[in-house]
XYZ file of C-alpha atoms in Angstrom:
771
model
C -249.313 -281.742 63.859
C -246.859 -279.863 61.268
C -247.257 -279.980 57.551
C -244.174 -278.179 55.741
C -244.624 -277.005 51.602
C -241.557 -275.783 49.580
C -243.772 -273.639 47.352
C -244.775 -270.202 47.278
C -247.470 -269.558 49.156
C -250.391 -266.947 49.818
C -252.037 -265.601 52.738
C -255.058 -262.791 51.760
C -256.713 -261.671 55.260
C -256.296 -264.016 57.694
C -256.882 -267.048 55.029
C -254.273 -269.654 52.895
C -255.756 -269.487 49.330
C -255.706 -272.811 47.048
C -252.626 -273.009 44.748
C -255.244 -272.896 42.154
C -257.276 -270.265 43.139
C -254.170 -267.946 43.871
C -252.657 -268.805 40.126
C -256.398 -268.126 38.360
C -256.391 -264.125 39.675
C -253.880 -263.299 38.499
C -251.530 -261.571 41.302
C -249.266 -259.791 41.256
C -246.876 -262.225 43.251
C -244.005 -258.729 43.597
C -246.128 -256.484 45.271
C -247.161 -259.317 47.791
C -243.802 -260.358 48.727
C -243.341 -256.796 50.137
C -246.774 -257.672 51.356
C -245.556 -259.507 54.833
C -244.549 -257.514 57.916
C -241.162 -258.808 57.831
C -239.980 -257.167 54.963
C -241.965 -253.888 55.776
C -239.973 -253.774 58.535
C -236.440 -254.971 56.559
C -237.497 -252.282 54.226
C -238.458 -249.411 56.657
C -234.641 -249.999 58.376
C -233.164 -249.925 55.318
C -230.344 -247.463 53.778
C -230.520 -246.964 49.613
C -227.188 -248.059 47.416
C -225.941 -251.282 46.746
C -227.445 -254.504 46.134
C -227.843 -255.546 49.321
C -230.652 -254.733 51.675
C -228.185 -252.225 53.830
C -229.614 -252.315 57.771
C -229.309 -249.655 60.356
C -230.952 -250.890 63.851
C -233.421 -249.604 65.764
C -231.214 -251.065 69.547
C -228.161 -253.159 69.905
C -227.851 -255.397 73.389
C -225.417 -257.727 74.966
C -224.584 -259.827 77.182
C -221.083 -260.564 80.073
C -219.737 -262.764 77.652
C -219.493 -260.133 74.589
C -220.117 -257.024 75.592
C -216.377 -256.560 76.444
C -214.806 -257.703 73.391
C -217.470 -255.854 71.002
C -216.176 -252.295 73.345
C -212.758 -253.702 72.225
C -213.052 -253.895 69.616
C -215.172 -250.906 68.436
C -212.548 -247.702 70.484
C -209.960 -250.353 68.558
C -211.714 -248.855 65.055
C -212.518 -245.000 66.477
C -216.040 -245.445 68.687
C -216.820 -242.332 70.643
C -219.638 -242.504 72.053
C -222.491 -245.398 71.160
C -224.573 -243.218 68.474
C -227.540 -245.756 69.279
C -229.521 -247.119 72.800
C -226.929 -250.275 73.821
C -228.489 -252.405 76.447
C -225.361 -254.346 78.430
C -226.476 -258.032 80.107
C -224.953 -259.823 82.987
C -226.648 -262.868 83.248
C -223.713 -265.154 82.013
C -220.759 -264.922 84.287
C -222.998 -263.025 87.105
C -222.576 -266.349 89.620
C -217.696 -265.351 89.017
C -217.328 -269.247 90.148
C -214.496 -268.771 87.859
C -210.955 -267.110 87.959
C -211.296 -264.755 91.277
C -211.692 -261.279 90.123
C -212.127 -261.397 86.371
C -217.040 -261.669 86.031
C -217.631 -258.370 88.219
C -214.167 -257.219 86.496
C -216.132 -257.129 83.555
C -219.080 -255.545 84.814
C -217.337 -253.297 86.035
C -215.742 -252.270 83.181
C -219.247 -252.506 81.578
C -220.700 -250.505 83.919
C -217.094 -247.542 82.868
C -218.393 -247.718 79.181
C -221.202 -247.061 79.618
C -220.886 -243.589 81.569
C -218.070 -242.846 78.857
C -220.070 -243.909 76.407
C -224.290 -243.046 76.698
C -225.106 -246.558 77.807
C -227.453 -248.649 78.971
C -226.233 -251.067 82.135
C -228.380 -253.904 83.554
C -226.354 -255.520 86.094
C -226.076 -258.851 88.145
C -228.722 -261.226 89.545
C -231.063 -258.373 88.069
C -232.932 -260.104 84.553
C -231.103 -262.201 81.662
C -230.967 -259.902 78.775
C -234.170 -260.759 76.267
C -236.384 -260.640 79.182
C -234.843 -257.503 79.824
C -235.560 -256.602 76.070
C -238.934 -257.453 76.169
C -240.068 -255.807 78.780
C -238.144 -252.258 78.318
C -236.739 -252.750 74.995
C -238.410 -254.065 71.900
C -241.516 -252.244 69.894
C -243.944 -253.264 67.684
C -242.552 -252.186 64.501
C -238.593 -251.714 65.079
C -235.302 -254.225 65.375
C -233.484 -255.098 67.914
C -229.258 -256.447 66.914
C -228.402 -258.340 69.402
C -224.943 -261.123 70.103
C -226.246 -263.710 71.700
C -228.042 -265.675 68.734
C -231.321 -265.788 71.112
C -232.279 -262.048 70.399
C -236.119 -262.656 68.827
C -239.218 -260.245 70.032
C -241.579 -261.799 67.176
C -244.103 -261.850 69.667
C -243.844 -257.470 69.930
C -243.715 -257.642 66.550
C -239.734 -256.678 66.823
C -238.053 -258.154 63.768
C -235.172 -259.569 67.047
C -231.442 -260.533 65.411
C -228.636 -262.964 66.931
C -224.827 -261.755 65.716
C -221.674 -262.282 65.966
C -219.761 -258.696 67.747
C -218.576 -257.874 64.419
C -222.107 -257.296 63.526
C -222.247 -254.483 66.395
C -219.047 -253.071 66.004
C -220.428 -252.494 62.100
C -224.317 -250.604 64.405
C -221.610 -248.639 66.713
C -219.384 -247.475 63.880
C -222.808 -245.754 61.695
C -222.205 -248.593 59.678
C -224.503 -250.812 58.532
C -226.330 -254.630 58.378
C -225.841 -255.508 54.947
C -227.827 -258.974 53.470
C -229.212 -260.265 50.565
C -233.782 -260.170 50.448
C -234.445 -263.196 52.800
C -236.650 -265.057 51.835
C -239.616 -265.411 54.574
C -241.446 -268.323 55.258
C -245.055 -268.419 56.947
C -245.641 -270.625 60.002
C -248.971 -271.017 60.047
C -250.646 -272.025 64.051
C -254.738 -272.826 63.853
C -256.111 -274.747 67.196
C -255.488 -274.570 70.965
C -253.075 -276.578 73.286
C -254.296 -278.609 75.089
C -254.127 -279.032 78.756
C -250.336 -279.880 79.920
C -248.508 -278.548 76.108
C -246.267 -275.370 76.307
C -245.007 -273.487 74.327
C -241.714 -275.744 74.182
C -243.502 -277.725 72.932
C -244.760 -276.166 70.147
C -241.581 -275.370 69.402
C -239.289 -278.541 69.366
C -241.766 -279.589 66.978
C -241.625 -277.832 64.503
C -237.288 -277.405 64.774
C -237.934 -281.165 64.848
C -240.004 -280.729 61.030
C -237.357 -277.551 59.461
C -234.847 -278.100 61.091
C -232.196 -280.958 59.169
C -234.005 -280.260 56.415
C -233.282 -276.676 55.986
C -236.176 -275.835 55.158
C -235.979 -271.930 57.262
C -232.547 -271.830 57.323
C -230.657 -268.929 56.886
C -234.778 -267.324 56.136
C -237.429 -265.094 58.259
C -240.576 -266.920 59.542
C -243.299 -265.104 60.331
C -245.725 -266.295 62.476
C -249.855 -266.513 61.458
C -252.666 -267.850 61.524
C -256.085 -267.659 63.548
C -254.695 -269.520 66.359
C -252.264 -267.129 67.544
C -254.961 -265.416 69.030
C -255.889 -268.181 71.623
C -251.918 -267.953 73.166
C -250.454 -264.900 75.715
C -247.459 -263.003 75.258
C -245.418 -264.832 77.354
C -246.649 -268.369 75.354
C -245.416 -266.448 71.881
C -242.480 -265.503 73.372
C -241.178 -269.132 74.555
C -242.796 -270.630 70.707
C -240.433 -267.573 69.013
C -236.851 -267.433 71.425
C -236.510 -270.827 70.055
C -236.850 -269.725 66.886
C -233.562 -269.773 66.623
C -232.869 -273.547 66.629
C -234.317 -273.440 63.557
C -231.172 -272.155 62.033
C -233.432 -269.861 60.757
C -232.748 -265.388 60.209
C -235.195 -263.904 62.519
C -238.123 -264.023 63.217
C -241.641 -261.251 63.657
C -245.582 -261.575 64.108
C -248.240 -259.639 64.114
C -248.689 -257.251 67.250
C -253.089 -257.872 68.972
C -254.636 -256.061 71.307
C -253.103 -258.891 73.954
C -249.524 -257.752 73.198
C -250.537 -254.130 73.518
C -252.130 -254.326 77.072
C -249.718 -256.047 77.844
C -246.483 -253.413 76.698
C -248.851 -250.834 78.520
C -248.644 -252.832 81.983
C -244.908 -252.770 80.675
C -245.574 -248.703 81.282
C -244.827 -248.833 77.298
C -247.969 -248.077 76.220
C -246.215 -244.973 73.092
C -244.207 -248.928 71.857
C -247.438 -250.221 70.378
C -247.863 -250.811 67.235
C -250.881 -252.880 65.071
C -248.951 -254.929 63.029
C -251.006 -257.574 60.983
C -250.859 -258.133 56.685
C -253.723 -256.571 54.711
C -254.678 -258.056 51.635
C -251.951 -260.524 49.586
C -249.111 -261.778 51.395
C -247.561 -263.725 49.050
C -244.620 -266.381 50.641
C -241.144 -268.501 50.147
C -243.224 -272.181 51.728
C -245.066 -272.918 54.901
C -244.978 -274.222 58.377
C -248.673 -275.575 58.886
C -248.595 -276.747 62.436
C -251.788 -277.662 63.998
C -251.367 -277.061 67.983
C -254.690 -279.533 69.395
C -252.556 -282.209 67.787
C -248.857 -280.861 69.676
C -247.843 -283.411 72.702
C -245.068 -282.713 74.708
C -241.975 -283.336 73.011
C -238.769 -283.988 74.130
C -235.378 -282.455 72.851
C -232.871 -285.327 73.636
C -229.035 -285.010 73.492
C -227.523 -283.709 71.590
C -229.496 -281.313 69.726
C -232.703 -279.376 70.087
C -233.255 -280.812 66.336
C -233.537 -285.024 68.060
C -237.288 -284.496 68.457
C -239.110 -287.424 70.344
C -242.556 -287.152 71.533
C -242.362 -288.339 75.532
C -245.579 -291.337 74.887
C -242.866 -292.671 71.799
C -240.023 -292.390 73.951
C -241.454 -293.662 76.830
C -243.551 -297.565 75.247
C -239.991 -297.219 72.613
C -237.508 -296.609 75.711
C -235.326 -299.506 74.968
C -234.739 -298.385 71.322
C -233.846 -294.231 71.101
C -232.433 -294.308 74.296
C -229.642 -296.766 72.848
C -228.713 -294.884 70.202
C -228.481 -291.903 72.457
C -225.767 -293.745 73.422
C -224.189 -295.504 70.583
C -223.486 -291.681 69.761
C -222.183 -290.876 73.360
C -219.620 -293.558 72.896
C -219.305 -291.829 68.786
C -218.719 -289.179 70.088
C -216.687 -289.672 73.264
C -215.305 -292.892 73.143
C -214.571 -294.968 76.257
C -216.200 -291.984 78.376
C -219.841 -292.384 75.943
C -220.390 -295.346 76.908
C -220.690 -294.213 80.958
C -223.769 -292.430 80.020
C -226.576 -295.057 80.035
C -229.407 -294.405 79.912
C -231.140 -296.649 79.135
C -229.781 -297.192 83.004
C -233.099 -294.895 83.339
C -235.655 -297.239 82.275
C -236.444 -298.622 85.738
C -239.919 -300.592 86.134
C -241.114 -299.607 82.711
C -240.411 -295.705 83.519
C -237.828 -293.745 82.445
C -235.582 -291.580 85.815
C -234.370 -288.244 85.509
C -232.368 -287.198 87.729
C -232.998 -283.412 87.918
C -235.217 -280.889 86.241
C -234.706 -276.986 85.721
C -236.493 -274.771 84.012
C -234.819 -271.785 83.446
C -233.538 -267.950 80.864
C -235.190 -266.723 78.423
C -236.866 -269.809 77.170
C -238.164 -270.869 80.198
C -238.093 -268.295 82.927
C -241.254 -266.576 82.666
C -244.047 -266.104 84.625
C -246.899 -268.486 83.622
C -243.601 -270.879 82.934
C -243.063 -270.613 86.397
C -246.546 -270.472 88.548
C -247.785 -273.380 86.386
C -245.141 -275.245 87.105
C -246.193 -274.483 90.836
C -249.734 -276.072 90.269
C -248.516 -278.848 88.643
C -246.281 -279.762 91.677
C -248.485 -278.922 93.727
C -249.981 -282.053 92.561
C -247.493 -283.202 94.359
C -247.356 -287.569 94.267
C -243.837 -288.737 94.770
C -241.118 -288.053 95.939
C -237.437 -288.993 94.969
C -233.819 -287.588 97.869
C -231.520 -288.882 94.134
C -233.895 -285.814 91.966
C -233.664 -281.679 92.269
C -235.699 -279.037 90.153
C -234.709 -275.853 90.689
C -236.135 -272.559 88.251
C -234.507 -268.874 87.454
C -237.692 -266.861 87.531
C -235.716 -264.067 84.204
C -236.175 -260.766 85.576
C -236.948 -259.354 88.294
C -240.210 -258.003 88.028
C -240.887 -261.666 87.393
C -239.587 -263.267 90.685
C -241.797 -260.169 92.675
C -245.052 -261.955 90.034
C -244.316 -265.485 91.365
C -244.124 -263.590 95.289
C -247.506 -262.458 95.006
C -249.627 -265.407 92.964
C -247.854 -266.914 95.762
C -245.469 -269.501 93.784
C -242.103 -269.316 95.016
C -243.787 -270.179 98.535
C -245.831 -273.132 97.396
C -242.184 -274.611 95.375
C -240.562 -273.884 97.945
C -242.907 -275.766 100.266
C -242.312 -279.219 97.686
C -239.144 -278.923 98.027
C -238.159 -276.778 94.551
C -235.406 -274.359 94.686
C -235.609 -271.041 92.874
C -233.303 -269.026 91.893
C -231.987 -265.387 90.845
C -232.036 -264.392 87.230
C -229.357 -265.761 85.604
C -228.450 -268.491 82.456
C -226.033 -269.659 83.603
C -228.186 -273.738 83.132
C -227.971 -272.645 79.555
C -225.017 -273.225 78.378
C -223.395 -274.948 81.186
C -221.887 -272.133 83.625
C -224.764 -273.443 86.647
C -226.539 -276.786 88.578
C -223.871 -278.992 86.526
C -225.375 -282.439 87.102
C -222.842 -285.455 88.377
C -221.021 -287.836 86.265
C -223.602 -290.491 84.319
C -227.320 -287.942 85.226
C -229.444 -287.214 82.647
C -231.656 -283.480 82.987
C -234.877 -282.637 81.911
C -234.461 -278.950 81.383
C -236.661 -276.353 79.399
C -233.653 -274.020 78.104
C -232.597 -274.028 74.708
C -230.042 -275.802 73.830
C -228.337 -279.366 75.030
C -225.835 -279.821 72.604
C -222.624 -281.787 73.970
C -220.757 -280.012 77.729
C -223.738 -277.754 77.430
C -225.080 -278.542 81.078
C -221.208 -278.569 82.192
C -219.497 -281.584 82.212
C -216.062 -281.832 81.015
C -215.256 -285.161 79.527
C -210.833 -283.673 79.148
C -211.892 -284.101 83.135
C -213.750 -287.513 82.661
C -217.413 -285.801 82.874
C -220.363 -286.556 81.464
C -224.184 -285.774 81.547
C -226.803 -284.519 79.262
C -229.322 -282.935 78.624
C -232.622 -283.488 78.010
C -234.788 -280.841 76.508
C -238.626 -280.789 77.400
C -241.142 -277.273 78.991
C -241.766 -276.917 82.065
C -244.730 -278.715 82.704
C -243.693 -281.624 81.925
C -240.724 -281.277 83.822
C -243.053 -280.300 86.761
C -245.076 -283.042 86.321
C -242.676 -284.960 86.759
C -240.830 -284.019 89.302
C -243.999 -284.160 90.732
C -243.148 -288.259 90.391
C -240.627 -288.158 91.591
C -238.287 -287.760 88.351
C -239.876 -290.699 86.414
C -240.268 -288.850 83.161
C -244.389 -287.591 82.990
C -246.412 -285.256 79.430
C -248.189 -283.184 81.597
C -250.617 -284.359 78.697
C -250.905 -287.222 81.402
C -252.900 -285.536 85.019
C -255.838 -284.864 85.388
C -257.302 -281.648 83.710
C -260.606 -282.266 84.338
C -260.930 -283.065 87.954
C -257.944 -282.356 89.702
C -258.721 -278.422 91.428
C -255.004 -278.092 92.077
C -254.469 -277.362 88.919
C -254.913 -274.085 88.385
C -252.316 -270.920 88.112
C -252.447 -268.197 88.834
C -252.087 -266.113 85.908
C -252.546 -262.772 87.234
C -249.204 -261.030 86.428
C -248.358 -257.553 87.499
C -245.206 -255.336 86.201
C -243.143 -254.112 89.043
C -240.673 -251.321 87.657
C -239.359 -250.000 90.803
C -236.515 -252.230 91.408
C -235.164 -251.174 86.773
C -235.551 -248.012 88.582
C -233.201 -248.504 90.894
C -230.697 -250.054 89.437
C -230.801 -250.147 85.702
C -227.795 -247.402 84.664
C -229.788 -245.627 81.697
C -226.802 -243.051 80.138
C -228.314 -243.481 76.980
C -227.265 -240.316 75.453
C -226.139 -238.559 77.783
C -221.881 -240.297 77.355
C -219.264 -238.805 80.274
C -216.178 -238.836 77.303
C -213.726 -237.860 80.218
C -215.049 -241.360 82.779
C -212.231 -243.544 82.427
C -211.986 -246.747 81.517
C -212.071 -249.894 84.268
C -209.418 -252.275 83.297
C -208.913 -256.237 85.744
C -205.998 -257.727 84.987
C -207.540 -259.997 82.846
C -208.938 -257.382 80.419
C -206.718 -257.354 77.419
C -206.467 -256.052 74.161
C -206.264 -257.346 70.974
C -203.478 -258.444 69.631
C -201.453 -257.063 65.885
C -203.337 -258.759 62.792
C -201.159 -259.154 60.040
C -203.238 -258.165 56.517
C -204.185 -261.120 54.222
C -200.114 -262.166 52.305
C -200.575 -263.509 48.879
C -199.473 -266.981 48.834
C -200.817 -268.940 52.331
C -199.280 -271.909 53.429
C -201.145 -274.054 56.252
C -201.461 -277.150 58.297
C -204.695 -278.592 58.049
C -205.024 -278.360 62.446
C -207.964 -280.269 62.889
C -210.365 -281.957 61.363
C -213.886 -283.242 62.576
C -215.975 -285.033 60.765
C -219.861 -285.028 62.513
C -222.336 -283.541 60.783
C -222.278 -280.796 62.472
C -219.817 -278.651 64.608
C -221.910 -276.594 67.221
C -219.842 -273.078 68.525
C -220.050 -275.037 72.332
C -217.351 -277.445 70.183
C -215.584 -274.773 68.824
C -214.785 -273.324 71.832
C -216.485 -274.562 75.379
C -219.322 -272.899 77.260
C -219.667 -272.940 80.741
C -217.562 -271.103 82.902
C -214.477 -271.656 80.092
C -215.999 -268.193 79.092
C -215.463 -266.094 82.015
C -212.368 -265.460 80.104
C -213.738 -263.863 77.057
C -212.148 -260.372 77.730
C -208.522 -262.478 77.792
C -208.026 -263.162 73.818
C -204.960 -264.738 74.437
C -206.202 -267.218 77.558
C -209.197 -267.658 75.378
C -207.821 -269.024 72.727
C -206.076 -272.161 74.967
C -209.695 -273.422 74.816
C -210.629 -273.988 71.840
C -211.507 -277.299 70.666
C -210.278 -278.670 74.078
C -213.391 -280.615 73.989
C -213.193 -281.615 70.523
C -209.867 -282.078 69.358
C -207.307 -281.434 73.319
C -204.528 -281.686 70.061
C -205.343 -278.497 68.118
C -204.152 -275.746 70.110
C -200.338 -277.599 70.165
C -200.693 -277.951 65.900
C -201.740 -274.720 65.156
C -199.709 -273.030 67.563
C -196.107 -274.191 66.021
C -197.991 -272.428 62.635
C -197.852 -269.660 64.769
C -194.493 -270.003 65.658
C -193.481 -270.401 61.654
C -195.569 -266.818 61.840
C -193.618 -265.602 64.610
C -190.557 -265.786 63.097
C -191.238 -264.778 59.486
C -192.380 -261.533 60.239
C -189.841 -260.687 61.849
C -187.457 -262.249 59.364
C -188.638 -263.398 56.020
C -185.164 -264.346 55.299
C -185.546 -267.369 58.208
C -183.641 -269.900 56.118
C -184.704 -272.803 56.978
C -188.678 -271.609 57.218
C -187.228 -270.402 53.946
C -186.502 -273.984 52.935
C -189.574 -275.664 54.393
C -191.388 -273.562 51.987
C -189.854 -274.356 49.371
C -190.262 -277.879 50.215
C -194.055 -278.186 50.427
C -194.374 -275.895 47.398
C -192.236 -278.478 45.119
C -194.058 -281.434 47.138
C -197.777 -280.177 45.042
C -197.572 -282.209 41.601
C -198.905 -280.291 38.246
C -199.939 -277.419 39.657
C -198.809 -273.555 37.221
C -199.386 -271.135 39.934
C -197.002 -273.412 42.240
C -194.422 -273.370 40.020
C -195.040 -269.563 39.789
C -194.974 -268.942 42.948
C -192.063 -271.127 44.083
C -190.020 -269.890 41.243
C -190.918 -265.401 42.904
C -190.004 -266.433 45.801
C -186.571 -264.911 47.033
C -187.452 -264.496 50.547
C -191.098 -264.616 52.771
C -192.247 -261.290 52.952
C -195.227 -262.676 51.130
C -195.759 -266.056 51.659
C -197.882 -266.415 55.660
C -198.089 -270.018 58.217
C -201.441 -270.034 59.760
C -203.728 -273.330 59.955
C -207.265 -274.633 58.797
C -209.876 -276.333 60.610
C -211.802 -278.923 58.042
C -214.825 -279.429 59.696
C -218.377 -280.304 57.935
C -220.974 -278.172 58.911
C -219.935 -275.815 62.267
C -222.023 -273.450 63.379
C -224.694 -274.376 65.218
C -225.783 -272.932 67.945
C -223.898 -269.245 69.706
C -223.442 -266.428 68.354
C -220.010 -265.838 70.210
C -217.167 -264.370 68.372
C -214.724 -266.144 69.795
C -215.507 -269.393 68.217
C -213.776 -267.341 65.038
C -211.415 -264.981 67.143
C -209.906 -267.680 69.060
C -208.726 -269.964 66.506
C -207.396 -265.789 64.796
C -205.610 -265.185 67.793
C -203.606 -269.400 67.610
C -202.943 -267.675 63.659
C -205.788 -269.423 62.166
C -206.137 -268.206 58.487
C -209.174 -270.609 56.894
C -212.231 -272.896 57.254
C -212.650 -275.217 55.253
C -216.584 -276.930 54.851
C -219.128 -278.591 53.036
C -221.530 -275.269 54.340
C -221.732 -273.439 57.683
C -224.273 -274.548 59.767
C -225.295 -269.919 60.150
C -224.382 -267.251 59.008
C -223.766 -265.560 61.594
C -220.832 -268.008 61.981
C -219.234 -267.450 58.676
C -219.530 -263.364 59.079
C -217.365 -264.182 62.479
C -215.382 -265.858 60.289
C -214.855 -262.938 57.630
C -214.713 -260.697 60.660
C -212.207 -261.853 61.888
C -210.293 -262.488 58.903
C -210.900 -266.937 58.436
C -211.468 -267.004 54.788
C -214.804 -269.431 55.630
C -214.171 -271.563 51.699
C -216.671 -274.189 51.189
C -214.813 -277.825 49.511
C -216.711 -281.046 48.887
C -218.092 -282.972 52.147
C -216.175 -286.230 51.178
C -212.325 -284.818 51.712
C -213.112 -285.658 55.480
C -211.872 -288.784 54.087
C -209.151 -288.252 52.941
C -207.658 -285.169 54.715
C -205.924 -286.363 58.073
C -204.349 -283.818 60.801
C -200.903 -281.956 59.874
C -201.150 -281.812 55.230
C -200.438 -278.933 54.261
C -202.546 -276.865 52.560
C -200.412 -274.385 49.635
C -203.111 -271.899 48.922
C -201.271 -270.165 45.816
C -201.783 -266.165 44.736
C -204.665 -267.039 47.448
C -204.800 -263.378 47.942
C -205.275 -262.036 44.117
C -207.901 -264.481 43.730
C -209.748 -262.533 47.122
C -209.394 -258.992 45.616
C -210.085 -259.515 41.548
C -213.179 -261.936 43.040
C -213.084 -265.284 42.378
C -215.795 -267.419 43.453
C -213.019 -270.680 42.722
C -209.870 -271.437 42.969
C -207.633 -274.374 42.824
C -205.098 -274.743 46.120
C -202.649 -278.200 46.470
C -203.455 -280.594 49.852
C -199.640 -282.760 50.867
C -199.971 -285.277 52.928
C -197.038 -286.515 54.339
C -198.446 -290.339 56.954
C -194.660 -291.873 57.195
C -192.542 -291.916 54.826
C -195.009 -290.966 52.404
C -195.241 -288.353 50.568
C -198.299 -286.463 47.810
C -199.803 -284.163 46.429
C -203.841 -284.043 44.873
C -205.151 -280.740 43.785
C -209.321 -279.629 45.612
C -211.133 -276.935 44.553
C -212.015 -274.539 47.110
C -215.236 -272.381 46.806
C -215.520 -268.633 47.906
C -219.086 -267.447 46.536
C -221.132 -265.274 48.259
C -218.720 -262.586 49.206
C -219.619 -259.386 48.342
C -217.220 -257.091 48.572
C -216.913 -255.093 51.626
C -216.769 -259.088 53.570
C -213.230 -259.237 50.164
C -211.680 -255.718 51.376
C -212.114 -257.235 55.323
C -210.957 -261.134 54.192
C -207.567 -258.402 52.666
C -207.425 -256.380 55.212
C -207.401 -259.054 57.817
C -209.944 -258.961 59.966
C -212.987 -256.641 60.242
C -210.812 -254.186 63.125
C -207.545 -254.070 60.663
C -210.524 -253.216 58.631
C -211.355 -249.365 59.667
C -208.382 -248.506 61.363
C -207.645 -248.475 57.351
C -211.338 -246.958 56.948
């Protein structure tokens, strides 16, 4: 079904060269590397200078969880107008279900910002962010930077990159996105999908094959091969949007007559350009996908890479669901036992409680049209099973009305909602406690469905394709792969895919002020919109409390800072920070605040005798550390000794690009993270942009660390300024009456000179203010 090769791969005119033939031809591999679509687009957007690739994007995109903080940060650093098209959509907190007026207050702020600085404002319920960007903005050969991790428009020949807000601030201030030249992995598609196999099935199969091995982590995936021609644009987009879950950096596809037709249909004929690889192109690896061998897939809780075929799950339900129940118990203790997915096994099948098709991955015209056709084969009803669909934009919703899909779905008991991302990140249709929800959305991390374990609630999400969700709905909620339908003999299984794009709603409702800023327009601040607090520069020495130790193999940004309704607090850094790690370690905030209070006392009075005594006590406990002894001898007061906290996690930062996962830690006095590795480049970048030092340590340290331990970092500022890649620190353990210390090595590799300057300044805002 899927084969991986880590060897250099050469493709010539849509043909994979045999390795022996490639070797015999004495190919100029460097020239062939430069001929990939990915590198051609990157180099076209690269500015000269420096050792890294310095990218200037064509446009930016944010939604209403991120744009207030980005604009506030850019304002603090001197923003006067948007120098490139910047689209603000309102698809995440548009239901205003939490905090009274605060969600709509942010929308009012966003519109005023677009008027003041010259932006593009898409009101609530108009479109989810990535569908609007596909329909109205992304162009062939272009590059888009978005503050959402699923910024992917490769299907249209446009490279999309999802990053934290700090990177968008850079672009707004005329700076560049700086990266080492990334490797490019070819994803070769051949064959044709069987009826009932959808884009989510292909995407999940790829994710399952590459994620755990980090095969494409921080690399660009370039789709190629004869299988592309047979896929529609919606189908390609459904695969493309999910490449984020492989941990890749970006994605790109060739463009063809189908892309040209799609662009023309959307009134953007001039935004199309033919993109194909002519001649030789060399890739750093190969993912070979036989589309005809893909089966309907399911990603079980609690990660999109937890992949099984639906057929395999049904055949081994007790064993496989038992593993998920065991994982729930490990994650949530006694509460996890309440999930009991094995209890969903009934009469030899698996019965789910909810089906949802939504968002940038699921809510496309073709997905919902096929769901309508499949649900027309209705055979069993179950009042306990609910089925909802969210068209990804008003034009998609209009087209579904015109082709009869909406009326058919609603007449068969399905609910058709507005364009909203809520079901994807836990802000809408939270299922009942103990429920299993089947969703064609992007993620199924713990609590991604909106339950609150801290309040004794727990539910679970499994990812599936719209076709198999609709088949399951038609089957009364009993899990069923869509390939089991009678595609040859059932006349109902025909979808009307005649799509007509109607832009009139956008023309009447979307504000487009790019290139026409109105600087005298006042920004409108609701009561929840607050400025960033003052952040201090990095002191010479640090004494940090280990405020949380997370031993999970992977830690998501949703666990670092919860999504769902809590994200409504996004515009108030202090309030949002109160929920940091609330679902993972409820004691973290209290521990961090104790050190934050010490830091505030230090800043108010560097000679505070109580704090000075505490610092000397901790330094005296460090054994055999010449630098600590030197530090202790020099410290007469605390002007150069900072107090703060840190988090240890084995592999943090998988998932969302939301910078709040880093900024909330900073608000609480965080100065560092310790990790065996960082799950994504964007999370590590977020840490740096908020002045949090991204140290790496040996994975085995998790066995020694406990919350309440201290890390003493002598001369950390000098080490960063001097470009040191490694440094020693002292770890102090206190357990009952026993106290002991040990030296540990900290890695600080691959920091650019600018990133070091940002850390020294304390955060990106300080760095730009200094400039």
